[in-house]
Amino acid sequence: IGFLGSKEILDGKLFKVDIVNGTTYRVGHGLGRKFKGVIPVLIKRKLTGAIQTFDHFIPGDSDDDSIYFDFSILGSHELTVSFWIF
């Protein structure tokens, strides 16, 4: 509960990315510091708009998390992913 009250979560940014399965994506988050966490907001199929479960979202290991957030997605569809980085 103390973590949710931290200033970092409020100073985050919302990202929306169109992705293809099997590719690791790198997002430059622009926070000016290492990110503390990521909250998947919405994952849906591009063609049908069907909602995917969040267990498809896999955070990666970035070589520089003060600049980048790396992630990949499981599944067989092109997806649109929205997530909050803080």
PDB file of C-alpha atoms in Angstrom:
ATOM      1  CA  ILE A   1       0.000   0.000   0.000  1.00  0.00           C
ATOM      2  CA  GLY A   2       2.875   2.371   0.721  1.00  0.00           C
ATOM      3  CA  PHE A   3       4.237   1.812  -2.766  1.00  0.00           C
ATOM      4  CA  LEU A   4       0.973   2.917  -4.389  1.00  0.00           C
ATOM      5  CA  GLY A   5       1.251   6.223  -2.591  1.00  0.00           C
ATOM      6  CA  SER A   6       4.703   6.942  -3.965  1.00  0.00           C
ATOM      7  CA  LYS A   7       5.282   9.917  -6.218  1.00  0.00           C
ATOM      8  CA  GLU A   8       6.874   7.777  -8.954  1.00  0.00           C
ATOM      9  CA  ILE A   9       3.611   6.107  -9.904  1.00  0.00           C
ATOM     10  CA  LEU A  10       2.009   9.510 -10.468  1.00  0.00           C
ATOM     11  CA  ASP A  11       4.948  10.699 -12.578  1.00  0.00           C
ATOM     12  CA  GLY A  12       4.591   7.831 -15.035  1.00  0.00           C
ATOM     13  CA  LYS A  13       3.634   7.802 -18.690  1.00  0.00           C
ATOM     14  CA  LEU A  14       1.054   5.923 -20.728  1.00  0.00           C
ATOM     15  CA  PHE A  15       2.302   4.177 -23.874  1.00  0.00           C
ATOM     16  CA  LYS A  16       0.363   2.540 -26.699  1.00  0.00           C
ATOM     17  CA  VAL A  17       2.313   0.241 -29.036  1.00  0.00           C
ATOM     18  CA  ASP A  18       1.250  -1.916 -31.986  1.00  0.00           C
ATOM     19  CA  ILE A  19       3.222  -5.147 -31.884  1.00  0.00           C
ATOM     20  CA  VAL A  20       3.749  -8.493 -33.591  1.00  0.00           C
ATOM     21  CA  ASN A  21       4.151 -11.748 -31.670  1.00  0.00           C
ATOM     22  CA  GLY A  22       7.662 -13.073 -31.147  1.00  0.00           C
ATOM     23  CA  THR A  23       9.411  -9.703 -31.237  1.00  0.00           C
ATOM     24  CA  THR A  24      11.005  -7.973 -28.257  1.00  0.00           C
ATOM     25  CA  TYR A  25      10.139  -4.288 -28.194  1.00  0.00           C
ATOM     26  CA  ARG A  26      12.133  -1.442 -26.706  1.00  0.00           C
ATOM     27  CA  VAL A  27      10.344   1.707 -25.591  1.00  0.00           C
ATOM     28  CA  GLY A  28      12.259   4.847 -24.658  1.00  0.00           C
ATOM     29  CA  HIS A  29      10.236   5.912 -21.622  1.00  0.00           C
ATOM     30  CA  GLY A  30      11.699   9.410 -21.123  1.00  0.00           C
ATOM     31  CA  LEU A  31      11.210   9.411 -17.338  1.00  0.00           C
ATOM     32  CA  GLY A  32      14.689  10.784 -16.667  1.00  0.00           C
ATOM     33  CA  ARG A  33      15.301   8.002 -14.131  1.00  0.00           C
ATOM     34  CA  LYS A  34      15.097   4.230 -13.860  1.00  0.00           C
ATOM     35  CA  PHE A  35      11.526   3.052 -14.043  1.00  0.00           C
ATOM     36  CA  LYS A  36      10.048   1.487 -10.896  1.00  0.00           C
ATOM     37  CA  GLY A  37       7.315  -0.598 -12.489  1.00  0.00           C
ATOM     38  CA  VAL A  38       4.943  -1.262 -15.344  1.00  0.00           C
ATOM     39  CA  ILE A  39       1.182  -1.722 -15.290  1.00  0.00           C
ATOM     40  CA  PRO A  40      -0.383  -3.329 -18.383  1.00  0.00           C
ATOM     41  CA  VAL A  41      -3.552  -1.354 -19.075  1.00  0.00           C
ATOM     42  CA  LEU A  42      -4.988  -3.014 -22.183  1.00  0.00           C
ATOM     43  CA  ILE A  43      -3.904  -5.735 -24.606  1.00  0.00           C
ATOM     44  CA  LYS A  44      -6.172  -6.335 -27.590  1.00  0.00           C
ATOM     45  CA  ARG A  45      -6.057  -7.907 -31.026  1.00  0.00           C
ATOM     46  CA  LYS A  46      -5.632  -5.362 -33.806  1.00  0.00           C
ATOM     47  CA  LEU A  47      -7.982  -7.024 -36.306  1.00  0.00           C
ATOM     48  CA  THR A  48     -10.866  -8.048 -34.047  1.00  0.00           C
ATOM     49  CA  GLY A  49     -10.466  -5.783 -31.022  1.00  0.00           C
ATOM     50  CA  ALA A  50     -10.767  -8.823 -28.710  1.00  0.00           C
ATOM     51  CA  ILE A  51      -9.207  -8.290 -25.283  1.00  0.00           C
ATOM     52  CA  GLN A  52      -6.214 -10.507 -24.410  1.00  0.00           C
ATOM     53  CA  THR A  53      -5.287 -11.583 -20.895  1.00  0.00           C
ATOM     54  CA  PHE A  54      -2.383  -9.837 -19.205  1.00  0.00           C
ATOM     55  CA  ASP A  55      -0.397 -13.057 -18.835  1.00  0.00           C
ATOM     56  CA  HIS A  56       0.619 -12.486 -22.469  1.00  0.00           C
ATOM     57  CA  PHE A  57       2.676  -9.416 -21.410  1.00  0.00           C
ATOM     58  CA  ILE A  58       6.293 -10.283 -20.559  1.00  0.00           C
ATOM     59  CA  PRO A  59       8.651  -7.566 -19.256  1.00  0.00           C
ATOM     60  CA  GLY A  60      12.202  -7.976 -20.542  1.00  0.00           C
ATOM     61  CA  ASP A  61      15.627  -7.197 -19.142  1.00  0.00           C
ATOM     62  CA  SER A  62      16.821  -3.868 -20.466  1.00  0.00           C
ATOM     63  CA  ASP A  63      20.518  -3.114 -20.549  1.00  0.00           C
ATOM     64  CA  ASP A  64      19.683   0.445 -19.450  1.00  0.00           C
ATOM     65  CA  ASP A  65      16.363   0.758 -17.639  1.00  0.00           C
ATOM     66  CA  SER A  66      16.994   4.443 -16.983  1.00  0.00           C
ATOM     67  CA  ILE A  67      16.214   4.996 -20.667  1.00  0.00           C
ATOM     68  CA  TYR A  68      14.383   1.915 -21.983  1.00  0.00           C
ATOM     69  CA  PHE A  69      11.690  -0.581 -21.131  1.00  0.00           C
ATOM     70  CA  ASP A  70      11.896  -3.882 -23.037  1.00  0.00           C
ATOM     71  CA  PHE A  71       8.982  -6.321 -23.336  1.00  0.00           C
ATOM     72  CA  SER A  72       7.518  -9.040 -25.528  1.00  0.00           C
ATOM     73  CA  ILE A  73       4.094 -10.608 -26.031  1.00  0.00           C
ATOM     74  CA  LEU A  74       2.997 -14.235 -26.260  1.00  0.00           C
ATOM     75  CA  GLY A  75       0.322 -15.159 -28.767  1.00  0.00           C
ATOM     76  CA  SER A  76      -0.304 -15.494 -32.450  1.00  0.00           C
ATOM     77  CA  HIS A  77      -1.959 -12.176 -33.279  1.00  0.00           C
ATOM     78  CA  GLU A  78      -0.930  -8.621 -33.999  1.00  0.00           C
ATOM     79  CA  LEU A  79      -1.785  -6.705 -30.851  1.00  0.00           C
ATOM     80  CA  THR A  80      -2.144  -3.201 -29.533  1.00  0.00           C
ATOM     81  CA  VAL A  81      -0.671  -2.888 -26.038  1.00  0.00           C
ATOM     82  CA  SER A  82      -1.230   0.035 -23.657  1.00  0.00           C
ATOM     83  CA  PHE A  83       0.786   0.220 -20.440  1.00  0.00           C
ATOM     84  CA  TRP A  84       1.761   2.678 -17.714  1.00  0.00           C
ATOM     85  CA  ILE A  85       5.483   2.987 -16.970  1.00  0.00           C
ATOM     86  CA  PHE A  86       6.458   4.687 -13.710  1.00  0.00           C
TER      87      PHE A  86
END
